[in-house]
Structures are given as C-alpha cells and as structure tokens.
Coordinates of C-alpha atoms and ligand atoms in Angstrom, one line a residue:
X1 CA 3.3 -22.9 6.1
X2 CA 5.3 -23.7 9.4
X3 CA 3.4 -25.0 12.3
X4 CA 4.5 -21.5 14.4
X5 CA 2.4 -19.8 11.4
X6 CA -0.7 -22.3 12.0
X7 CA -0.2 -21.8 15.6
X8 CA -0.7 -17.5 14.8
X9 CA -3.8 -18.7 13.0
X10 CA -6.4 -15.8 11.5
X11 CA -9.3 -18.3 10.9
X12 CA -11.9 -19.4 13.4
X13 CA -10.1 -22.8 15.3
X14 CA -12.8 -25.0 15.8
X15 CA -12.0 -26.2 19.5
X16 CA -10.7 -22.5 19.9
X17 CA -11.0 -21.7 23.8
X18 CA -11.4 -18.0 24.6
X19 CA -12.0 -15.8 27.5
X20 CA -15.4 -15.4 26.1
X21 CA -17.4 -12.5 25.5
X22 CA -15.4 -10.2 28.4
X23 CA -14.1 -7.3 26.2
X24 CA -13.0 -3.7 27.9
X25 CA -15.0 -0.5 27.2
X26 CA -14.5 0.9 23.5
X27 CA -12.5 -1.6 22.0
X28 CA -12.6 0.0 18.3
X29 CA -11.0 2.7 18.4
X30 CA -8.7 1.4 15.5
X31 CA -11.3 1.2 13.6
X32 CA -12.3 -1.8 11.1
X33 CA -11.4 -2.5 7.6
X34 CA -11.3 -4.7 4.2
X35 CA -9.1 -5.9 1.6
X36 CA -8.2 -7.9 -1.2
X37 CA -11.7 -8.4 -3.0
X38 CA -12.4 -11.4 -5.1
X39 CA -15.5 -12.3 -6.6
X40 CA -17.0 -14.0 -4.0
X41 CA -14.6 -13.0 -0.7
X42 CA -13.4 -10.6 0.7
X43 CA -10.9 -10.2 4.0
X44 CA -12.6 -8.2 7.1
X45 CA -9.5 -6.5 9.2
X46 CA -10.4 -5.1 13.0
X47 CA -7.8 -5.4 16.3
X48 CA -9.6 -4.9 19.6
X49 CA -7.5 -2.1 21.4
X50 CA -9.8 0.0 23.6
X51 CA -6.8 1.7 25.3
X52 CA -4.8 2.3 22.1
X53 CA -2.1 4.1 23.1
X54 CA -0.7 2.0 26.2
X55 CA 2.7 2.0 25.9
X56 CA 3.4 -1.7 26.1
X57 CA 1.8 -1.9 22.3
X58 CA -1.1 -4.5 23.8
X59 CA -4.0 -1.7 23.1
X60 CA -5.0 -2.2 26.6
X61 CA -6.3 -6.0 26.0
X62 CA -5.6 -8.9 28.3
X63 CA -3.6 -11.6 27.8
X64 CA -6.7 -14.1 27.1
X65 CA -8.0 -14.5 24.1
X66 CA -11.6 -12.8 22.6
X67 CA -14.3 -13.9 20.6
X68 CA -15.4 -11.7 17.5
X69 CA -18.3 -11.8 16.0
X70 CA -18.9 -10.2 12.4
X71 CA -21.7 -9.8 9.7
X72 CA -22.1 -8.7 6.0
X73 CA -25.1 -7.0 5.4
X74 CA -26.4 -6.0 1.9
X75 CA -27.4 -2.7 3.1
X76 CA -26.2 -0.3 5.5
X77 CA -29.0 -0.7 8.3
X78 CA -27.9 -4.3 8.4
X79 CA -31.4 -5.5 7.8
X80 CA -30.2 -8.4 4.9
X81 CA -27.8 -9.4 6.9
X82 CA -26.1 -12.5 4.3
X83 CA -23.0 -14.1 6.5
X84 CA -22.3 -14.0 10.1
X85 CA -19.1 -15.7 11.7
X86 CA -17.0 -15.7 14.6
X87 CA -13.2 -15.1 14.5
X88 CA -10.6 -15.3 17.6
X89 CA -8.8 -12.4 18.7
X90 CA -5.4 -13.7 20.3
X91 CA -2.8 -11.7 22.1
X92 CA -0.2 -13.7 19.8
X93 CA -1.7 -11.1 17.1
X94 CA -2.2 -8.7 19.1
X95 CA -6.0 -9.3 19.3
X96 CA -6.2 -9.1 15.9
X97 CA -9.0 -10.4 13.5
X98 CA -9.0 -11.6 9.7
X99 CA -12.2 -13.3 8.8
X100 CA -12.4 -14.1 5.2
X101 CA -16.1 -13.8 3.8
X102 CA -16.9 -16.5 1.5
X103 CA -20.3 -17.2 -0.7
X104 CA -20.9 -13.3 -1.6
X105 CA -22.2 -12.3 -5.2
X106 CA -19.7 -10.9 -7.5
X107 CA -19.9 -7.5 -8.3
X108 CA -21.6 -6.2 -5.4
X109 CA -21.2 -3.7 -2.3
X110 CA -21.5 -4.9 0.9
X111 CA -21.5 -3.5 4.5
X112 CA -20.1 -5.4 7.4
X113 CA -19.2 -4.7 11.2
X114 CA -18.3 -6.5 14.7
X115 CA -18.9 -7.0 17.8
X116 CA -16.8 -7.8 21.1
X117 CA -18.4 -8.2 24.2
X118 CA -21.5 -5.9 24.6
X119 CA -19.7 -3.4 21.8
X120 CA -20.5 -2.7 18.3
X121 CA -17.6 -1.6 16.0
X122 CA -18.6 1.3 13.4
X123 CA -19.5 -0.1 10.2
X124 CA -17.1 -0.6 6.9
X125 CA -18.6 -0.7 3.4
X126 CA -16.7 -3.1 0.7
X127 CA -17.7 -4.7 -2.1
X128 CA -16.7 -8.0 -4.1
X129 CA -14.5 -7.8 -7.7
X130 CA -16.7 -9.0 -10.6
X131 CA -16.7 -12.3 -12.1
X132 CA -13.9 -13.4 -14.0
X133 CA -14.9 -13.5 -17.3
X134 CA -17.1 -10.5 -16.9
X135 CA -18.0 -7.5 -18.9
X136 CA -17.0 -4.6 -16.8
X137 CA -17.7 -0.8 -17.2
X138 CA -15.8 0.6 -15.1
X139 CA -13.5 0.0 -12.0
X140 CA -12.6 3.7 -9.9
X141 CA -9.3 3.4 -7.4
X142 CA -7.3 6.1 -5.8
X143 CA -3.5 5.5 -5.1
X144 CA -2.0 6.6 -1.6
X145 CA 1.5 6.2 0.4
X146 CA 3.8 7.4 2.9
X147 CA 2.0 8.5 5.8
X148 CA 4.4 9.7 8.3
X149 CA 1.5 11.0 11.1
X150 CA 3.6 12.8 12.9
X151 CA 4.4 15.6 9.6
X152 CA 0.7 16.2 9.3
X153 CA -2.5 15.4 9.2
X154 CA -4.0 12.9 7.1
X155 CA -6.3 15.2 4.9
X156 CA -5.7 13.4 2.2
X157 CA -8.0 10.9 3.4
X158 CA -10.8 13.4 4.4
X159 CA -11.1 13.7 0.7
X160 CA -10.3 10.2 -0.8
X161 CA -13.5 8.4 1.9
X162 CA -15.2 11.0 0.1
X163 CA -14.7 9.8 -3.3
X164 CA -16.6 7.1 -5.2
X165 CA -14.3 4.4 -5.4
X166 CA -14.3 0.5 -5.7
X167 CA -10.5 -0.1 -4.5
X168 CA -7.7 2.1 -2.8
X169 CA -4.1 0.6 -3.3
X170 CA -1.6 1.4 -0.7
X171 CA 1.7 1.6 -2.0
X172 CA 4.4 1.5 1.4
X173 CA 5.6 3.4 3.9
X174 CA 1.8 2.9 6.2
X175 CA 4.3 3.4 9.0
X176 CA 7.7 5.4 10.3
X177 CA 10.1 3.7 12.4
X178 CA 11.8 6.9 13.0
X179 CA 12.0 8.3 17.1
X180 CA 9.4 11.0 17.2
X181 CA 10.0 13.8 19.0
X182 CA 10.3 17.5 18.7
X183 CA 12.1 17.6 15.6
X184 CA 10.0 15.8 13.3
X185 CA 6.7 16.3 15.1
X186 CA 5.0 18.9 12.5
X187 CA 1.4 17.6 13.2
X188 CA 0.1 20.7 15.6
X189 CA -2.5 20.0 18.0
X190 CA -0.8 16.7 19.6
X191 CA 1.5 15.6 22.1
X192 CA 3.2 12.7 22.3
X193 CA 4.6 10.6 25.4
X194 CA 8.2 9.3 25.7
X195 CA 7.0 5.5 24.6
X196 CA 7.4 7.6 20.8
X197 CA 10.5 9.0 20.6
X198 CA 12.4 6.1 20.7
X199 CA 13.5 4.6 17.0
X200 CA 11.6 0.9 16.7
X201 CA 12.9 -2.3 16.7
X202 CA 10.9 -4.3 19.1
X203 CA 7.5 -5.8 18.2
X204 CA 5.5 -4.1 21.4
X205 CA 7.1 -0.7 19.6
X206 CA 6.1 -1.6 16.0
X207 CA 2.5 -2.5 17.1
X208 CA 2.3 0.9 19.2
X209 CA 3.7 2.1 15.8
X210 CA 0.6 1.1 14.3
X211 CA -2.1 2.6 16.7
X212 CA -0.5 5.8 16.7
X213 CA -1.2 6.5 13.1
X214 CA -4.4 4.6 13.3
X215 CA -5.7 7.3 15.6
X216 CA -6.2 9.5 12.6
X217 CA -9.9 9.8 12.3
X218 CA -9.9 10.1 8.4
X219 CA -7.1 7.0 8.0
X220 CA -9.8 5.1 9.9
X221 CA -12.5 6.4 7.7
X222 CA -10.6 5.8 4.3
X223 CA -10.4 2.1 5.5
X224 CA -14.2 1.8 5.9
X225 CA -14.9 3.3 2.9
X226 CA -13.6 0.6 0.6
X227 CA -11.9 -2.3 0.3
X228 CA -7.6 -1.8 0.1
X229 CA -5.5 -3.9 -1.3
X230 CA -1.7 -3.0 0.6
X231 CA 1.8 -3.4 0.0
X232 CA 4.8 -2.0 1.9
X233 CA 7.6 -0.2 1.2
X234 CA 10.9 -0.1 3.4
X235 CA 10.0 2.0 6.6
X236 CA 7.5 -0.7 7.7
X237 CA 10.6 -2.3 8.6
X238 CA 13.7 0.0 8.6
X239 CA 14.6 2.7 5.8
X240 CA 16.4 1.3 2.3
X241 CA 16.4 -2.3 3.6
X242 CA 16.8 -4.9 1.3
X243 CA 15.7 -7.9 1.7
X244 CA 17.6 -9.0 5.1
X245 CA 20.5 -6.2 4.6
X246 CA 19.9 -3.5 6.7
X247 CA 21.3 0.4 5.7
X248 CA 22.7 0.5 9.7
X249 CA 24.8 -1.6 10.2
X250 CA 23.2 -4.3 12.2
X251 CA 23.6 -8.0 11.1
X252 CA 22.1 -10.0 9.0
X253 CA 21.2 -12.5 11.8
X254 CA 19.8 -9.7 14.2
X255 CA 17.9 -7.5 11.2
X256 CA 16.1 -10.3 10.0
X257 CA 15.2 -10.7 13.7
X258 CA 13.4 -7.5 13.4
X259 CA 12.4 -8.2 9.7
X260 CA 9.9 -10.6 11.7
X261 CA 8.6 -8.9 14.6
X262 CA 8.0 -5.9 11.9
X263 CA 6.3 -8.2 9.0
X264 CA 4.3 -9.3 12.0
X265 CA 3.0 -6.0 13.5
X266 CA 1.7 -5.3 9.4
X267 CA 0.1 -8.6 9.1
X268 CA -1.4 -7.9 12.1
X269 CA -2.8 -4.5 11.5
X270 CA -3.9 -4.8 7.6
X271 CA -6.9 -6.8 5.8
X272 CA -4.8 -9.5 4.4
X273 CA -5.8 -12.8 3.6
X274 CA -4.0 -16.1 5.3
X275 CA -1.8 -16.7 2.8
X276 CA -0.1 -13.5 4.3
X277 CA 0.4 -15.1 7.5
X278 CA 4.1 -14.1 8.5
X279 CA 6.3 -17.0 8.8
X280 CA 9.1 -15.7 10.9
X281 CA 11.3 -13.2 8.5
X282 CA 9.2 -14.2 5.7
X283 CA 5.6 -13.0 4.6
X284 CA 4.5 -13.5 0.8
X285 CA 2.5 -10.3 -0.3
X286 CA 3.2 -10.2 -3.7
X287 CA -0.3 -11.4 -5.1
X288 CA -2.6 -11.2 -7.8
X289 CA -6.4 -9.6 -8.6
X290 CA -8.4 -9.4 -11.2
X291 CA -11.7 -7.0 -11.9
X292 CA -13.8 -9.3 -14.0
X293 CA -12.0 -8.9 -17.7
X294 CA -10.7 -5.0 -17.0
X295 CA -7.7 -5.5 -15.5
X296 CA -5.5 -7.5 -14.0
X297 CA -3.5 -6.3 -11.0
X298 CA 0.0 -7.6 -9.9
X299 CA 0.6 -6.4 -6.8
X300 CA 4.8 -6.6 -6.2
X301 CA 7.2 -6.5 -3.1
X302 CA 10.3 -4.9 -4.2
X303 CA 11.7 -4.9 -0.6
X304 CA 11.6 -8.6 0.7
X305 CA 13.4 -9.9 -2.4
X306 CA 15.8 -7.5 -3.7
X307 CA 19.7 -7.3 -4.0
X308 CA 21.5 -5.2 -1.4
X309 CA 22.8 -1.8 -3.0
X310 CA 25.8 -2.1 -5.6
X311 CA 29.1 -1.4 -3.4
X312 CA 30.2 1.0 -5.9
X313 CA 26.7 3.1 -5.1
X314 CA 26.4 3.0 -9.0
X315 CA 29.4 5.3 -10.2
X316 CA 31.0 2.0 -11.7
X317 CA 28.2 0.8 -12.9
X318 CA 27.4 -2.8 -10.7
X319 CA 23.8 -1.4 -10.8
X320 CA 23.4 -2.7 -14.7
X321 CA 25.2 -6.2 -13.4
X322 CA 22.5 -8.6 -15.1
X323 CA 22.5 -10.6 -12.5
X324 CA 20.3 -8.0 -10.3
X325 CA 17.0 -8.4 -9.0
X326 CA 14.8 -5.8 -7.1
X327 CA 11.9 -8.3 -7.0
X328 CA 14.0 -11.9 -6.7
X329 CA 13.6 -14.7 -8.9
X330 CA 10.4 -16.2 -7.7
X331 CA 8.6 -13.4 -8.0
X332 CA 10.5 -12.0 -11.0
X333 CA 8.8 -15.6 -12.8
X334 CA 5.7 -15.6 -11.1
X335 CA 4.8 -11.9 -12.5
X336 CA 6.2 -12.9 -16.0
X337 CA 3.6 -15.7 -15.9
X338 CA 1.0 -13.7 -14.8
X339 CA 1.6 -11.0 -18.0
X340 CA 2.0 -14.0 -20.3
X341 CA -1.3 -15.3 -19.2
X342 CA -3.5 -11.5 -19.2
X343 CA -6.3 -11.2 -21.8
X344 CA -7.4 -8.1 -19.5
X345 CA -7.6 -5.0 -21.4
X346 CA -5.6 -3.5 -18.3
X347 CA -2.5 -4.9 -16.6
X348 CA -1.9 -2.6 -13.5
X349 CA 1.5 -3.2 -11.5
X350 CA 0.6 -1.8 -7.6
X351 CA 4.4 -1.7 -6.4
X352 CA 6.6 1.0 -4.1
X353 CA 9.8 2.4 -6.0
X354 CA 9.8 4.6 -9.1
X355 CA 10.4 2.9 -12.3
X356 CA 11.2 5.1 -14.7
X357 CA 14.9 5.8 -15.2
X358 CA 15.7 9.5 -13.5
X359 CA 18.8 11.0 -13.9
X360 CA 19.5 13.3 -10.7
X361 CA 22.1 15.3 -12.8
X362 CA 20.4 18.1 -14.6
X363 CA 24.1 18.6 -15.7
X364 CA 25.8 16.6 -18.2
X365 CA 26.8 14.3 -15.2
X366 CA 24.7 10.8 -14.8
X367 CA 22.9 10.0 -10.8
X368 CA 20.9 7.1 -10.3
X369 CA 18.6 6.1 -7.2
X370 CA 20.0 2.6 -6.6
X371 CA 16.7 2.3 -4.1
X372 CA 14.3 2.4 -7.8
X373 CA 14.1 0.5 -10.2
X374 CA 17.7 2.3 -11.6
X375 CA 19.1 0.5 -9.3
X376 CA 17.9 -2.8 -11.2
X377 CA 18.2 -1.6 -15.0
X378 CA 19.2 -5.7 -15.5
X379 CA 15.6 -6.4 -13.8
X380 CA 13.7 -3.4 -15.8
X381 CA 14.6 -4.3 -19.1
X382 CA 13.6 -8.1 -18.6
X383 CA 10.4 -6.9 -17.6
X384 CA 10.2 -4.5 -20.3
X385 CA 11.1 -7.6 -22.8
X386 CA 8.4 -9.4 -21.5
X387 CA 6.2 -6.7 -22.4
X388 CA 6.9 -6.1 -25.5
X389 CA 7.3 -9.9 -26.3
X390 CA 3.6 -10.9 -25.2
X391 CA 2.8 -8.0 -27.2
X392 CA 1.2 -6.4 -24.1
X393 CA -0.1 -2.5 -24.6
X394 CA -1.7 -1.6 -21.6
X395 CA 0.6 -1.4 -18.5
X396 CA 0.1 1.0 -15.8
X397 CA 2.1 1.2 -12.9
X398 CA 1.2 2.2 -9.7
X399 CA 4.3 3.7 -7.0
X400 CA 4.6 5.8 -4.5
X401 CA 7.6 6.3 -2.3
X402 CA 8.7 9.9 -3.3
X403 CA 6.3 11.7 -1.4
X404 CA 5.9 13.3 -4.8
X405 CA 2.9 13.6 -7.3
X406 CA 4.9 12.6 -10.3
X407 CA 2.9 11.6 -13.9
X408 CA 6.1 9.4 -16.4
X409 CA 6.0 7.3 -19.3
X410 CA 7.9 4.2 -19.4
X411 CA 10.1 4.4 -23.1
X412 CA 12.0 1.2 -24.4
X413 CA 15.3 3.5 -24.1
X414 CA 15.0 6.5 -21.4
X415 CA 17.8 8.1 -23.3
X416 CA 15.9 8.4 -26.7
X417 CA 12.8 10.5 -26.0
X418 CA 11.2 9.0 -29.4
X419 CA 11.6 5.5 -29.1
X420 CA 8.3 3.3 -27.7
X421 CA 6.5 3.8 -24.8
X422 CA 6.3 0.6 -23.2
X423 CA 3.7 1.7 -20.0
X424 CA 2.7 4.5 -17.9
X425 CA 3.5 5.4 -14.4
X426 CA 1.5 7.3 -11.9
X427 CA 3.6 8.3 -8.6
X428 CA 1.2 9.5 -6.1
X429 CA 2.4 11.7 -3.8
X430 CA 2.8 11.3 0.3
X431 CA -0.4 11.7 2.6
X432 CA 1.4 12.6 5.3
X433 CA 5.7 12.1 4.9
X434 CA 7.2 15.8 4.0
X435 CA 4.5 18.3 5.8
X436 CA 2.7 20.8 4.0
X437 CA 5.0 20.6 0.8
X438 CA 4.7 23.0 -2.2
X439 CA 3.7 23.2 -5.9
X440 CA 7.3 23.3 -6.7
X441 CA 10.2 22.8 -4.9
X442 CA 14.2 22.2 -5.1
X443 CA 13.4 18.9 -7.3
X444 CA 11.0 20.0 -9.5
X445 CA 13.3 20.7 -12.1
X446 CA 15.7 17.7 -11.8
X447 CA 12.4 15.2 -12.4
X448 CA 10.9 17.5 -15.5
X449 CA 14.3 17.4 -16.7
X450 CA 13.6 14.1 -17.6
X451 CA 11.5 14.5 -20.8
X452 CA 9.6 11.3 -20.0
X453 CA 8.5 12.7 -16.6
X454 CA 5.2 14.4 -18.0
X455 CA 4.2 15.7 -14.5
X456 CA 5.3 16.8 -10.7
X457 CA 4.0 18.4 -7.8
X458 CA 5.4 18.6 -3.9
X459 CA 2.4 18.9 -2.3
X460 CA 0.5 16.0 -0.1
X461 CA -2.3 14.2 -2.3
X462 CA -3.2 11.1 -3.6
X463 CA -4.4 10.0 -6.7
X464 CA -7.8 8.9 -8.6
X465 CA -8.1 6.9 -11.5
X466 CA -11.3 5.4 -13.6
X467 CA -10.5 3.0 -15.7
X468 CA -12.7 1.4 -18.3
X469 CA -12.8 -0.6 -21.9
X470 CA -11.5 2.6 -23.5
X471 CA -9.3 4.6 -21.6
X472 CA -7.7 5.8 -18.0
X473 CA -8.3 8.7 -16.6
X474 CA -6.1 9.8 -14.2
X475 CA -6.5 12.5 -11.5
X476 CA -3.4 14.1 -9.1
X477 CA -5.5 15.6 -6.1
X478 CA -3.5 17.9 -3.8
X479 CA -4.3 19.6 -0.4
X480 CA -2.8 22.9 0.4
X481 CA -1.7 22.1 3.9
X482 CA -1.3 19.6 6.4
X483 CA 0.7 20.4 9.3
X484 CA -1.6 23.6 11.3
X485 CA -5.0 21.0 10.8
X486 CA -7.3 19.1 8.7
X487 CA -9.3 21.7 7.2
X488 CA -7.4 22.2 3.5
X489 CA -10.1 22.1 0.4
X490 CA -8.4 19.4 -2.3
X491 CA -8.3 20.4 -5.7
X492 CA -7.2 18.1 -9.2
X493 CA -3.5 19.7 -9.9
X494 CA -3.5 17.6 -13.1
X495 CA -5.7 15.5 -15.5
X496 CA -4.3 13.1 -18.2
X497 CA -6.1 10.3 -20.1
X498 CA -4.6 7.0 -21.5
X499 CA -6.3 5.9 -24.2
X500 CA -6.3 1.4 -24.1
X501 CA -3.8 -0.2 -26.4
X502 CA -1.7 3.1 -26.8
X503 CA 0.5 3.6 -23.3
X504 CA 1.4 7.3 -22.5
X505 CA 0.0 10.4 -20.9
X506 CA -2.4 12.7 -23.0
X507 CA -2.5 15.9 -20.4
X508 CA -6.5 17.2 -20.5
X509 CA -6.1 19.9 -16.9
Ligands
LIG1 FE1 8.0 7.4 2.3

C-alpha cells in the first residue's frame, strides 16, 4: 500500500485531529450499511452528507474532518450493546466511514448504527459468517445489478429488504455515468438539476453520482437489511472499459486518470474493507468468503484486469488467442488456488459478465459478445480445466450485466448440448437499467436459442437463492413496472433446484 493510500486512511488514526463533534442537520440521508462478513468482523459503511444533492459532490459537509461514533448491538433496541468505536470522516473521502468490527461471535445477527454530532443514523442489521470449519444449514442470498435510477424506481429493493436473507451480492453497474436528462430520465415523479446531465468524468461528479441513486429510499433500505458483499461492472467507471483502455477514445494516460477518481468515489460509497483502499488507478476487489463449510465464494473483477477487445471484434477469431485474459494473471492464479484448495460443498463465483458461450446468430451465422466471457474463450476453458481437474462439482456463478433474468448451464463444449455440465449460471436481471421491461422481448429468442440457456425474462427483478448441504434453490423474482412508481407486487417468474455434486438446472415453477 502507497503512503497516498495510508494518508486516505478508513481506520480510526490514533493522534487523528477532527473538527470534533460539529456535524450539520440530517447528516444520514445516505443511509448506512455493511459488508463483507467474516466470522468474527464485519465492515460498517455510512458518509455523512446532510445536503446530498449539492452540486459540488461534498454532500453539504465542510472541509474539516468529523468524528463518528458507531455501535453493534445484539438486539435491535440497542440494549446489549457489544462494540463501540470511533471512526474519522475526512473530506479526502468524502466524509466517508469504514470501521471494521472485530471480536463478534460467528454465526450471529447483529444490529449497529452511528452518530455524528447530536444525530443518530437509522439503524442497519448484519450478521457475521459462521465459523470456518462449521456445520451449516443453510445460507439465503439474493443477486442484484445494474441500477440505472434514472429508468425507474428501485422496486426491486422494496421486495428484496423484505426477504429473509443472510448476504445480498451486487454484481456491477451500482452506478451510470451517462448525462441524464430528458431522454433517459424514465423515473416519473422527479426532476433533476443541470449538475446531472452532464456525462462524468470528474471525481466531485462521480461522488454526486453516488448520492443521487442513494436517494432511493428502498436502495437505502436493502443496505440495512443485510450485509453486501459488491463488485462492479464497467459503468462505475465508463461503459466496456477494459482495464485502462477506454471504448472513447481518450488515452490511456488520461482514462486511467479517471479510472482513479472513479475507483475512488466506489470505495468511498460501499462497505469495503481496507484492503480495498484505492491506490491511485488501482483498487483490489477481487476477494474471498467463506460460510462456515457451505460454500466458498470467489468474488472476481473482470474489468480492472482484462485485455482490451480483439481488433478484429471477433470475426477472425483473436478472441480464442490463448493468450487472453478477462480476469489477468494474478487473479486468473489466485482464483485457481482458491478452487484447488475448496472442501466446501459449494463454490460460488459472484462476477459481472455472462459466461456461458451465446451465439447472437439465431441463423447459421456465429456472434459473440467480446464484453463476456466469449470474448475470453482462452480464459474460460482454463477455468473450466481447473474444474474439472480438481474434480470440483458444485460451481455456481453469479452475473449480472444484461439487465436480463437469464437461468444457463455451463457444458464442457457449448456446441454439443450433451456433453458435461461443468457449473450453473444465474443472470439476475437489472433493478433499475432498461425501465419497465417485458416478459419477452426482441432477445428472448436469440438467448433460448441457445439450448444451454434454460431460462429468460426482460423484466426488472433480482434473484433469491437458499443454499444448503443438499441442494440450491433458485428463485427469479420480477416486478411488473418500474418507471410510473414504486408500487408493483413481485412475483417468482421461475423456480429451479440444483441438486449438490450434480451442476445443472432442474425447472420446479
Ligand atoms: Fe448494466
């Protein structure tokens, strides 16, 4: 770590000097949040911005720097209270907090909050992952991505904070950099100032980025509910980057300028833990987690890492170059490891782009996306290898990016429907990113014309999974609308159960 990245700090400095307690009116209103549980930790998340939407992206906050004060209570009326701390909220993260909890019992829920000043945040419930070697029943997640705010309302959520769950994964795309404006803005019932409409670049723009979705009352709730565990996608940066190529033709020099003032902002508003403490254009957010001897999670960034697109966009076939990597070679080797290593009866892969091979052609013609994993064939069928070599039967992968609710199983050769199925993959679709979407749309049959794709749907959703010893059960839950309001009922569009040590998708709803 670089001493600029020390200097950003998340901890609690010891000598720290701060303004004190002096804190404007309503400083919450971005509610508070957790992440990345271990047995005994977890990361608490809140930035102080009592004026969210000032334009300058400071949230209203002074310069000067804030004490925070937290606490972790067993119980929701905070009356076995178990850890209190103090954490600095610096303008050089935007007033930001990340207190990691230590010393908490494994396996248990927990309920925390702050306080700034004379102001008491709302409070967050989280709990810690089981013990390592541990016995476990049952672990219950849902799946969400791609919330572009300004397409709809975040319903999604309304439905998900009401669910029982013990993790949510995010899988990319938390944020838009697009101008907003009257074209895209489909959300009814809001108006936006000029600050919005302008594509971002700059960090004051990303972090105003930020508090603009967080305004949605049922994002913030989602958050308190449970503990996430995040990655990103491309448009936390810019769309289709990879790694410091950007799609638009600005340099590599001045993109990854923006790649740091962008990782920033997303450090800066998600519960992660200090090893994700930006370090100019670099951030490390691939990580692992593990839920006691259920599963083992591997949670990749395809984006920070990856070749730029083939020159050839695929036609002459660059993309199957072996020399390709959509997650780099570090990371490539670091999750090979980690699959060697699993005795978990799950391993779970939380990661952005589709990896099942799609053709686009439902002619006799042959498309690839060279942003998914087809654009790395070289790097799936390592990965695959691996799989099979260590003799693991049990991977699940988590994506989102399609805004999508797409159900796939992962075969050892796409192009022979009967030859092994080496994982499953569960696509959930967008919360916000495509407005109110439909059952079926113009892609529907292009992605079931894939005879591995089990599953699709076009509306907004997110998915819910229980997993235990035995089997996965998977749930795609769709809302009807999200553009007019919040009010849509959600429903289950689709059931399918995994049983352990047999990969696939057995269709039950
Ligand atoms: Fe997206």
């Amino acid at each position: 770590m670089s001493a600029a990245a020390v200097a950003l700090g998340s901890g609690v400095p010891a000598a720290a000097r701060t303004g004190g307690d002096r804190v404007p009116p309503d400083p919450f209103r971005l509610g508070v949040a957790s992440g990345d549980p271990e047995p005994t930790s977890v990361v608490l998340w809140t930035r102080l911005a009592p004026d969210a939407l000032a334009p300058d992206g400071h949230g209203g906050m002074p310069g000067r720097a804030v004490d925070v004060h937290y606490e972790v209570a067993e119980d929701e009326r905070f009356s076995r209270v178990v850890r209190r701390g103090r954490a600095v909220a610096t303008a050089e993260l935007a007033h930001s907090v990340h207190p990691e909890v230590e010393g908490l019992r494994p396996g248990r829920e927990y309920f925390y909050r702050f306080r700034a000043g004379g102001e008491i945040s709302p409070a967050g419930r989280t709990r810690t992952a089981p013990g390592p070697r541990e016995r476990v029943d049952r672990l219950s997640f849902a799946t969400a991505s791609c919330q572009a705010w300004y397409h709809g309302h975040f319903t999604a959520y309304r439905h998900l904070a009401e669910e029982d769950l013990d993790l949510v994964f995010f899988l990319g795309d938390y944020i838009y950099e697009y101008a907003i404006n009257s074209g895209n803005l489909w959300r009814h019932g809001v108006e936006l100032g000029p600050a919005h409409d302008a594509t971002v670049r700059t960090l004051e723009q990303y972090r105003l980025r930020y508090s603009l979705f967080k305004t949605d009352p049922h994002l913030r709730r989602a958050h308190a509910r449970a503990p996430w565990v995040s990655t990103w996608d491309d448009h936390e940066v810019q769309n289709n980057y990879a790694d410091a190529h950007s799609q638009y033709g600005i340099s590599i020099e001045d993109f990854e300028r923006q790649r740091a003032v962008a990782y920033r902002a997303y450090y800066e508003n998600m519960p992660l833990r200090r090893s994700s403490i930006p370090d100019g254009p670099d951030m490390r957010l691939y990580r692992r987690l593990a839920w006691g001897r259920l599963a083992d999670v591997h949670v990749l960034d395809t984006r920070q890492y990856r070749d730029d697109f083939p020159e050839d966009s695929g036609a002459g076939g660059e993309h199957t170059d072996p020399d390709r990597s959509i997650l780099g070679e570090r990371q490539e080797r670091w999750l090979t490891e980690g699959l060697r290593r699993s005795g978990a009866t799950w391993n779970v892969l939380a990661q952005q782009v589709v990896m099942a091979q799609i053709d686009r052609d439902t002619g006799p013609g042959r498309t690839f996306s060279m942003d998914q994993w087809d654009g790395f064939t070289a790097n799936r069928d390592r990965l695959f290898d691996a799989v099979r070599r260590f003799g693991i039967d049990n991977l699940v992968v988590l994506t989102g990016d399609i805004h999508r609710h797409v159900a796939a199983e992962l075969k050892a050769d796409f192009t022979d429907p009967d030859s092994a199925t080496i994982g499953t993959e569960l696509v959930a679709s967008s919360v916000g990113s495509d407005g109110d979407g439909a059952p079926t749309d113009r892609y529907t049959e292009l992605w079931l014309s894939n005879p591995h794709v089990r599953f699709y749907d076009g509306r907004r959703g997110y998915v819910l999974a229980t997993m235990t010893p035995e089997r996965l059960t998977s749930e795609f839950k769709v809302v009807d609308h999200v553009e007019r309001d919040d009010t849509a009922a959600v429903s289950t569009v689709a059931r399918f159960v995994t049983e352990a040590g047999r990969p696939g998708l057995k269709r039950e709803a």
